[in-house]
Short mmCIF file of C-alpha atoms in Angstrom, two decimals:
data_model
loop_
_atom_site.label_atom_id
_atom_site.label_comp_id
_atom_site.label_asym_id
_atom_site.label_seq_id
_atom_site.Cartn_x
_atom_site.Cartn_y
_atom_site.Cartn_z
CA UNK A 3 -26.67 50.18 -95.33
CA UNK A 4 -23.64 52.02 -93.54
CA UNK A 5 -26.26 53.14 -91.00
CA UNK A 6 -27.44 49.66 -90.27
CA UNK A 7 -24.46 48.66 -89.68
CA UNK A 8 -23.48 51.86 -87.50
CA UNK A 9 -26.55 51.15 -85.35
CA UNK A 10 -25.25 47.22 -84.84
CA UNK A 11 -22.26 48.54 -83.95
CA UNK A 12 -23.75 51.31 -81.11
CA UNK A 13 -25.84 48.56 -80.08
CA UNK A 14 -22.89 45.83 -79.85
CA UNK A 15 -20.90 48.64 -77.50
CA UNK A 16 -23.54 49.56 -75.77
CA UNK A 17 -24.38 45.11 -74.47
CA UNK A 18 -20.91 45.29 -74.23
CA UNK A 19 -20.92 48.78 -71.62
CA UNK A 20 -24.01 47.16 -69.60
CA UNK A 21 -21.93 44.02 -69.08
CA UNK A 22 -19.03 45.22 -67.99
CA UNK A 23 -20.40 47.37 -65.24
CA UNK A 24 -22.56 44.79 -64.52
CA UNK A 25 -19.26 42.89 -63.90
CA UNK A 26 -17.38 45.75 -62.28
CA UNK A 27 -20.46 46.61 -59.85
CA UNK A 28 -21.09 43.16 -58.88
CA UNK A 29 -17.51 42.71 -57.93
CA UNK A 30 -17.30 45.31 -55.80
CA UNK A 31 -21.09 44.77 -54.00
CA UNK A 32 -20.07 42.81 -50.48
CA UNK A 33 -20.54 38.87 -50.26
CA UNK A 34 -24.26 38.88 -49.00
CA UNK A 35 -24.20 36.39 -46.13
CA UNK A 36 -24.86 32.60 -46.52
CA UNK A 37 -25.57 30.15 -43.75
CA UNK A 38 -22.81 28.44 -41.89
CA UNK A 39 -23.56 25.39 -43.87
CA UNK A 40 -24.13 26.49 -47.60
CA UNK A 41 -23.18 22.95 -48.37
CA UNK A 42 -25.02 20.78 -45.99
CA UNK A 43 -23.47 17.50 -47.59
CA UNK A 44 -19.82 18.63 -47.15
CA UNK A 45 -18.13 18.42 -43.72
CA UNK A 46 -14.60 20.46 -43.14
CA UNK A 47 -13.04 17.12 -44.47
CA UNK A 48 -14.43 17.23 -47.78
CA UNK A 49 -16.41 13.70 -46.83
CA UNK A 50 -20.11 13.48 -47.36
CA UNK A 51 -23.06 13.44 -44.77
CA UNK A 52 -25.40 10.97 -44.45
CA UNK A 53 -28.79 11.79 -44.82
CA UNK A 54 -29.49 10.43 -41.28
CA UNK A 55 -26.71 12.85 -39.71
CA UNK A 56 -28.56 15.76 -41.19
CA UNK A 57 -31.61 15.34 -39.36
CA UNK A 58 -28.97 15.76 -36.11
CA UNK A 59 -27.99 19.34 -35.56
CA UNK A 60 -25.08 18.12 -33.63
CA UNK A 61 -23.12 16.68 -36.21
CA UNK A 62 -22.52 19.79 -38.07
CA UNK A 63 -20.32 20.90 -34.66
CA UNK A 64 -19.04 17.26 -33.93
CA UNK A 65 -17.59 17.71 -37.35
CA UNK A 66 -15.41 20.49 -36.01
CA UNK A 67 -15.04 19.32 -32.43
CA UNK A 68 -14.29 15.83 -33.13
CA UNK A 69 -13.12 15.08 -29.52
CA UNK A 70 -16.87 15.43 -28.10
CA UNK A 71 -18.11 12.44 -30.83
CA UNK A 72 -16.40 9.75 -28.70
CA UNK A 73 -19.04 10.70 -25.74
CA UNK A 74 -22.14 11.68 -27.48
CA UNK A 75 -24.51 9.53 -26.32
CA UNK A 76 -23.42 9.65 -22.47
CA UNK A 77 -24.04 13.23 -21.49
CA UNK A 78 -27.58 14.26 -20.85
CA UNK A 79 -27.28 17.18 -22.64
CA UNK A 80 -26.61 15.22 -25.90
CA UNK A 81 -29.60 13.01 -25.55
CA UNK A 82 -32.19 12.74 -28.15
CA UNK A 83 -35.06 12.50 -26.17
CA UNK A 84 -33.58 15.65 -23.83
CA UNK A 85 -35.88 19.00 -24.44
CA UNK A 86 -35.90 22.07 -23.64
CA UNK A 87 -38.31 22.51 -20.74
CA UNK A 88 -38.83 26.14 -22.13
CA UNK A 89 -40.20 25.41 -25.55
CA UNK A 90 -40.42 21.20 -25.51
CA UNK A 91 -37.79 21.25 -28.59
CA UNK A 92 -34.85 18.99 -28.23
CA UNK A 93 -31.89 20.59 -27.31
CA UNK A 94 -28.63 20.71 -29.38
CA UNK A 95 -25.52 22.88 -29.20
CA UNK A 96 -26.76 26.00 -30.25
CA UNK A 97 -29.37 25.94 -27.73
CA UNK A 98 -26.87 27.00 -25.06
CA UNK A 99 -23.78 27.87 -27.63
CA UNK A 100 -26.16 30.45 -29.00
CA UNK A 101 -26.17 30.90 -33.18
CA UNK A 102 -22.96 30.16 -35.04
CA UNK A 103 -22.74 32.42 -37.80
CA UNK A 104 -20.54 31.54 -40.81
CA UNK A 105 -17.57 33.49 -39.36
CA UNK A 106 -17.50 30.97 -36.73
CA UNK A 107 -14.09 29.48 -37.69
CA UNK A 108 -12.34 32.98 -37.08
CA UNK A 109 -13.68 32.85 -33.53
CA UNK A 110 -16.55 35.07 -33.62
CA UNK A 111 -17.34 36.54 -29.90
CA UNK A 112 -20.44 35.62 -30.03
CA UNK A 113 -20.65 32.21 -29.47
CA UNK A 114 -20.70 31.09 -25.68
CA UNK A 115 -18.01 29.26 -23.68
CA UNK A 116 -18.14 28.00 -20.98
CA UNK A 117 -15.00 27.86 -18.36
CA UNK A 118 -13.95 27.75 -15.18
CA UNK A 119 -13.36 31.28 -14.19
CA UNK A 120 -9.85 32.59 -15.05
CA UNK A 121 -9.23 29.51 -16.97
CA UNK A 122 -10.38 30.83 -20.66
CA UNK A 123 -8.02 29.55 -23.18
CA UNK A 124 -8.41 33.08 -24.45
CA UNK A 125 -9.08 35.71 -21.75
CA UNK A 126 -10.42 37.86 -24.29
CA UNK A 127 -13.01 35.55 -25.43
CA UNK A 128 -13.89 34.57 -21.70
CA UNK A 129 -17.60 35.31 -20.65
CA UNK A 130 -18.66 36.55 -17.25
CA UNK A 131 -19.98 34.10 -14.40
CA UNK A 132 -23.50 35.88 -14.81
CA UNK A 133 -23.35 35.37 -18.55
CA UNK A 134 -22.46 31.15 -18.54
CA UNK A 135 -24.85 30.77 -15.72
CA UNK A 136 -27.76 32.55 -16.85
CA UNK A 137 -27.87 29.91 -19.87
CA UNK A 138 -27.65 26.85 -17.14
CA UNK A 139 -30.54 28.82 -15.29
CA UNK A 140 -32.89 29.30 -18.44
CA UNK A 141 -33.34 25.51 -17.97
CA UNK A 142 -32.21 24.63 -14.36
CA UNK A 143 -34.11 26.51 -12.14
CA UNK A 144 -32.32 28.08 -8.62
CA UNK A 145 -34.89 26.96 -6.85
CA UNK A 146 -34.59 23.15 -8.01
CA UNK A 147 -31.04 23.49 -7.58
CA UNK A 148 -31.39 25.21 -4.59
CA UNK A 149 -33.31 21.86 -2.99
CA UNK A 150 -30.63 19.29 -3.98
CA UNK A 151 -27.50 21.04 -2.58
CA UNK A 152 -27.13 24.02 -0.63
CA UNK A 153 -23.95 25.42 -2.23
CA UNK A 154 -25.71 26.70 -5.04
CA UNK A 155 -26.92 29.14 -3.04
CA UNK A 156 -23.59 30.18 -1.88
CA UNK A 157 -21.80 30.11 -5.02
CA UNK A 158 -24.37 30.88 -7.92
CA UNK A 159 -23.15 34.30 -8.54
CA UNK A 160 -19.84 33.73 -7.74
CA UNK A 161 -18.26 31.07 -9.77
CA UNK A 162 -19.34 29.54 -12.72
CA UNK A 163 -21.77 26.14 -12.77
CA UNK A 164 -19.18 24.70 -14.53
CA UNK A 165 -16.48 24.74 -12.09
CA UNK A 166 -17.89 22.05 -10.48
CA UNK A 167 -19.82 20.63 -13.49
CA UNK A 168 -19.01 18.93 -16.66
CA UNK A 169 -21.14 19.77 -19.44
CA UNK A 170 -19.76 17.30 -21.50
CA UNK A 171 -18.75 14.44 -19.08
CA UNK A 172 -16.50 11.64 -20.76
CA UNK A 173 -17.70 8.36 -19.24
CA UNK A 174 -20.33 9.14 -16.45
CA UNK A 175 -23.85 10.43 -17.90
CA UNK A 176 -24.68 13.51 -16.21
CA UNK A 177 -26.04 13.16 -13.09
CA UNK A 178 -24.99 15.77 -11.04
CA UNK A 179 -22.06 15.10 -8.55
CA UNK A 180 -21.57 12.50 -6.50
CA UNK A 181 -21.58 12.95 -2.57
CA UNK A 182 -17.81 11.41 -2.04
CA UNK A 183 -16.19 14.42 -4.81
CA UNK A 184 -18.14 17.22 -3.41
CA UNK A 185 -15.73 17.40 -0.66
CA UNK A 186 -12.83 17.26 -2.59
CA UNK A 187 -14.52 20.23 -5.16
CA UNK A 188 -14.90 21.98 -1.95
CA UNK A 189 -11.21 21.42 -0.78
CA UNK A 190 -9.94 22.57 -4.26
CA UNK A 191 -10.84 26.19 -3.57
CA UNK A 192 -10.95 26.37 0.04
CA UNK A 193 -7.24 24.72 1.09
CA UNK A 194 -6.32 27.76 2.91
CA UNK A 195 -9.23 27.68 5.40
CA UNK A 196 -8.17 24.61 6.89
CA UNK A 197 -4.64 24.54 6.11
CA UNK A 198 -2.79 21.65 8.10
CA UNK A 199 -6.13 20.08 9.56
CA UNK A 200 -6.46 17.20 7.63
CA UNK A 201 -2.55 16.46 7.83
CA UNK A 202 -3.05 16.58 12.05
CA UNK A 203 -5.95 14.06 11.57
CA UNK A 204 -4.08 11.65 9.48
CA UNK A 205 -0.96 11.59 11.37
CA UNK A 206 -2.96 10.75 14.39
CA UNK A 207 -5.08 7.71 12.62
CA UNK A 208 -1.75 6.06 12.14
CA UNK A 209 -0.36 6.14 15.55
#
Protein backbone atom coordinates (compact mmCIF):
# COMPACT_ATOMS: atom_id res chain seq x y z
CA UNK A 1 0.00 0.00 0.00
CA UNK A 2 2.92 2.45 1.11
CA UNK A 3 4.27 1.90 -2.41
CA UNK A 4 1.08 2.93 -4.09
CA UNK A 5 0.98 5.67 -2.46
CA UNK A 6 4.86 6.48 -2.95
CA UNK A 7 4.31 6.08 -6.71
CA UNK A 8 1.14 8.79 -6.50
CA UNK A 9 3.27 10.84 -4.84
CA UNK A 10 6.48 10.60 -7.61
CA UNK A 11 3.87 10.92 -10.08
CA UNK A 12 2.05 14.09 -8.38
CA UNK A 13 5.84 15.83 -8.31
CA UNK A 14 6.72 14.82 -11.31
CA UNK A 15 2.91 16.81 -13.24
CA UNK A 16 3.87 19.20 -10.89
CA UNK A 17 7.96 19.52 -12.37
CA UNK A 18 6.53 19.37 -16.13
CA UNK A 19 4.25 22.31 -15.30
CA UNK A 20 6.32 24.47 -13.85
CA UNK A 21 8.95 24.49 -16.53
CA UNK A 22 6.38 24.50 -18.82
CA UNK A 23 5.52 27.83 -17.07
CA UNK A 24 9.09 29.01 -16.56
CA UNK A 25 10.07 28.18 -20.37
CA UNK A 26 7.11 29.71 -21.82
CA UNK A 27 7.75 32.87 -19.95
CA UNK A 28 10.91 33.37 -21.01
CA UNK A 29 10.25 32.20 -25.03
CA UNK A 30 9.85 35.89 -26.91
CA UNK A 31 6.22 37.24 -27.78
CA UNK A 32 5.88 35.56 -31.32
CA UNK A 33 4.59 38.40 -33.49
CA UNK A 34 0.84 39.17 -34.05
CA UNK A 35 -0.61 41.41 -36.71
CA UNK A 36 -0.98 45.10 -36.17
CA UNK A 37 -4.61 44.52 -35.63
CA UNK A 38 -4.98 41.33 -33.36
CA UNK A 39 -8.29 42.83 -32.49
CA UNK A 40 -9.85 43.97 -35.66
CA UNK A 41 -13.09 45.24 -33.76
CA UNK A 42 -11.15 47.52 -31.33
CA UNK A 43 -9.83 50.92 -32.51
CA UNK A 44 -7.04 52.85 -30.18
CA UNK A 45 -10.23 54.32 -28.46
CA UNK A 46 -11.54 51.25 -27.16
CA UNK A 47 -14.87 51.89 -29.57
CA UNK A 48 -16.00 49.18 -31.88
CA UNK A 49 -15.77 48.88 -35.80
CA UNK A 50 -18.42 48.48 -37.93
CA UNK A 51 -18.48 45.67 -40.02
CA UNK A 52 -18.67 48.00 -43.10
CA UNK A 53 -15.34 49.92 -41.96
CA UNK A 54 -13.55 46.61 -41.99
CA UNK A 55 -13.94 45.92 -45.48
CA UNK A 56 -11.91 49.59 -45.79
CA UNK A 57 -8.24 49.21 -45.12
CA UNK A 58 -8.11 52.85 -44.48
CA UNK A 59 -9.90 53.06 -41.43
CA UNK A 60 -7.56 51.07 -39.42
CA UNK A 61 -4.92 54.29 -40.10
CA UNK A 62 -7.75 57.01 -40.02
CA UNK A 63 -8.20 55.62 -36.58
CA UNK A 64 -4.75 56.86 -35.68
CA UNK A 65 -4.53 59.83 -37.99
CA UNK A 66 -7.81 61.24 -37.30
CA UNK A 67 -7.04 64.61 -39.03
CA UNK A 68 -7.00 62.89 -42.66
CA UNK A 69 -10.93 61.47 -41.96
CA UNK A 70 -12.32 65.00 -42.45
CA UNK A 71 -10.98 64.78 -46.30
CA UNK A 72 -11.31 61.22 -47.23
CA UNK A 73 -13.38 61.22 -49.94
CA UNK A 74 -11.74 64.36 -51.80
CA UNK A 75 -8.24 63.18 -52.58
CA UNK A 76 -7.81 60.84 -55.46
CA UNK A 77 -5.68 58.77 -53.74
CA UNK A 78 -8.45 57.89 -51.20
CA UNK A 79 -10.97 56.97 -53.79
CA UNK A 80 -12.64 53.69 -53.88
CA UNK A 81 -12.78 53.14 -57.33
CA UNK A 82 -8.79 54.40 -57.58
CA UNK A 83 -6.39 51.20 -58.49
CA UNK A 84 -3.31 50.50 -58.76
CA UNK A 85 -2.41 50.59 -62.45
CA UNK A 86 0.34 47.95 -61.52
CA UNK A 87 -1.78 45.13 -60.21
CA UNK A 88 -5.67 46.64 -60.80
CA UNK A 89 -6.13 46.41 -56.79
CA UNK A 90 -7.47 49.46 -55.14
CA UNK A 91 -5.09 51.40 -53.49
CA UNK A 92 -5.01 52.20 -49.71
CA UNK A 93 -2.32 53.55 -47.41
CA UNK A 94 -0.07 50.85 -47.27
CA UNK A 95 0.19 50.75 -50.89
CA UNK A 96 2.60 53.71 -50.83
CA UNK A 97 3.15 53.78 -46.76
CA UNK A 98 4.56 50.33 -47.28
CA UNK A 99 3.55 47.48 -44.36
CA UNK A 100 2.90 48.71 -40.85
CA UNK A 101 4.09 46.22 -38.57
CA UNK A 102 2.70 46.11 -35.00
CA UNK A 103 5.60 48.26 -33.68
CA UNK A 104 4.20 50.95 -35.69
CA UNK A 105 3.20 53.19 -32.71
CA UNK A 106 6.98 53.39 -31.55
CA UNK A 107 7.79 54.82 -34.97
CA UNK A 108 9.21 51.99 -36.76
CA UNK A 109 11.66 53.27 -39.76
CA UNK A 110 10.13 51.48 -41.98
CA UNK A 111 7.15 53.02 -42.83
CA UNK A 112 7.40 55.84 -45.60
CA UNK A 113 6.96 59.61 -45.22
CA UNK A 114 6.69 61.73 -47.29
CA UNK A 115 8.10 65.55 -46.86
CA UNK A 116 9.30 68.33 -48.32
CA UNK A 117 12.99 67.99 -48.24
CA UNK A 118 14.63 69.27 -45.00
CA UNK A 119 11.27 69.65 -43.52
CA UNK A 120 10.99 66.01 -41.68
CA UNK A 121 9.45 66.47 -38.37
CA UNK A 122 12.18 64.03 -37.44
CA UNK A 123 15.37 64.30 -39.53
CA UNK A 124 16.20 60.96 -38.53
CA UNK A 125 13.16 59.39 -39.83
CA UNK A 126 13.35 61.57 -43.13
CA UNK A 127 13.62 59.48 -46.44
CA UNK A 128 15.70 60.47 -49.43
CA UNK A 129 14.15 62.36 -52.58
CA UNK A 130 14.92 59.07 -54.65
CA UNK A 131 13.22 56.97 -52.01
CA UNK A 132 9.53 59.20 -51.78
CA UNK A 133 9.64 59.56 -55.48
CA UNK A 134 10.29 56.22 -56.61
CA UNK A 135 6.82 55.23 -54.87
CA UNK A 136 4.99 58.30 -56.88
CA UNK A 137 6.83 56.80 -60.04
CA UNK A 138 5.72 53.04 -59.51
CA UNK A 139 2.31 54.51 -60.52
CA UNK A 140 2.96 57.90 -62.28
CA UNK A 141 5.05 57.33 -65.00
CA UNK A 142 8.06 60.16 -65.99
CA UNK A 143 7.10 60.02 -69.16
CA UNK A 144 3.27 60.95 -68.51
CA UNK A 145 4.46 63.45 -66.22
CA UNK A 146 6.98 64.46 -68.38
CA UNK A 147 4.06 65.50 -71.18
CA UNK A 148 1.91 67.65 -68.82
CA UNK A 149 4.64 69.95 -67.37
CA UNK A 150 8.12 70.29 -68.17
CA UNK A 151 9.51 70.84 -64.64
CA UNK A 152 9.37 67.38 -63.85
CA UNK A 153 12.04 66.92 -65.86
CA UNK A 154 14.07 69.47 -64.18
CA UNK A 155 13.31 68.68 -60.73
CA UNK A 156 12.50 64.82 -60.50
CA UNK A 157 15.68 63.91 -58.88
CA UNK A 158 16.10 66.85 -57.11
CA UNK A 159 13.30 67.63 -54.83
CA UNK A 160 10.68 65.62 -53.71
CA UNK A 161 7.03 65.28 -55.75
CA UNK A 162 5.65 66.44 -52.81
CA UNK A 163 7.07 69.78 -52.54
CA UNK A 164 4.86 70.91 -54.93
CA UNK A 165 2.13 68.25 -54.37
CA UNK A 166 -0.34 67.42 -51.76
CA UNK A 167 -0.95 63.90 -51.29
CA UNK A 168 -3.64 64.45 -49.12
CA UNK A 169 -5.23 67.78 -50.33
CA UNK A 170 -7.90 69.28 -47.82
CA UNK A 171 -10.64 70.72 -50.04
CA UNK A 172 -9.52 70.45 -53.78
CA UNK A 173 -9.55 66.69 -55.18
CA UNK A 174 -6.32 66.03 -56.65
CA UNK A 175 -5.87 67.25 -59.82
CA UNK A 176 -2.56 68.26 -60.23
CA UNK A 177 -1.72 72.05 -59.92
CA UNK A 178 -3.31 74.69 -61.22
CA UNK A 179 -1.56 77.01 -63.89
CA UNK A 180 -2.02 80.46 -61.70
CA UNK A 181 0.14 78.61 -58.34
CA UNK A 182 2.78 77.12 -60.44
CA UNK A 183 4.38 80.42 -60.59
CA UNK A 184 4.19 81.16 -57.19
CA UNK A 185 5.69 77.25 -56.35
CA UNK A 186 8.31 78.37 -58.68
CA UNK A 187 8.96 81.79 -56.89
CA UNK A 188 9.09 79.97 -53.46
CA UNK A 189 12.46 78.42 -54.25
CA UNK A 190 13.83 80.58 -56.80
CA UNK A 191 13.43 84.35 -55.01
CA UNK A 192 17.03 84.96 -55.32
CA UNK A 193 17.21 84.64 -59.14
CA UNK A 194 15.12 87.48 -59.69
CA UNK A 195 15.52 89.36 -56.63
CA UNK A 196 13.92 92.98 -56.95
CA UNK A 197 12.28 92.30 -60.50
CA UNK A 198 8.92 91.96 -59.69
CA UNK A 199 9.12 94.98 -57.09
CA UNK A 200 10.56 97.29 -60.35
CA UNK A 201 7.49 96.03 -62.33
CA UNK A 202 4.95 96.86 -59.78
CA UNK A 203 6.17 100.17 -58.85
CA UNK A 204 6.03 101.09 -62.45
CA UNK A 205 2.19 99.72 -63.03
CA UNK A 206 1.20 102.27 -60.48
CA UNK A 207 2.72 105.34 -61.83
Amino acid sequence: MKHIFSMIKLQAVALLSFFAISSTVLAEMPAQPQPIWSNPLDNVDGATITKDSRRDPNTYCVNCHGHLSTFKHTGKHFQKDTVSPNNGKPLNCVSCHGNISENHRKGVKDVMRFNAHGKAKNPALERSVEEQNQVCFACHSPDKLREKFWAHDTHANKIACVNCHKLHPEKEPMKGIESKQRVKLCVDCHTEVHKGTFKKAEAKDQK
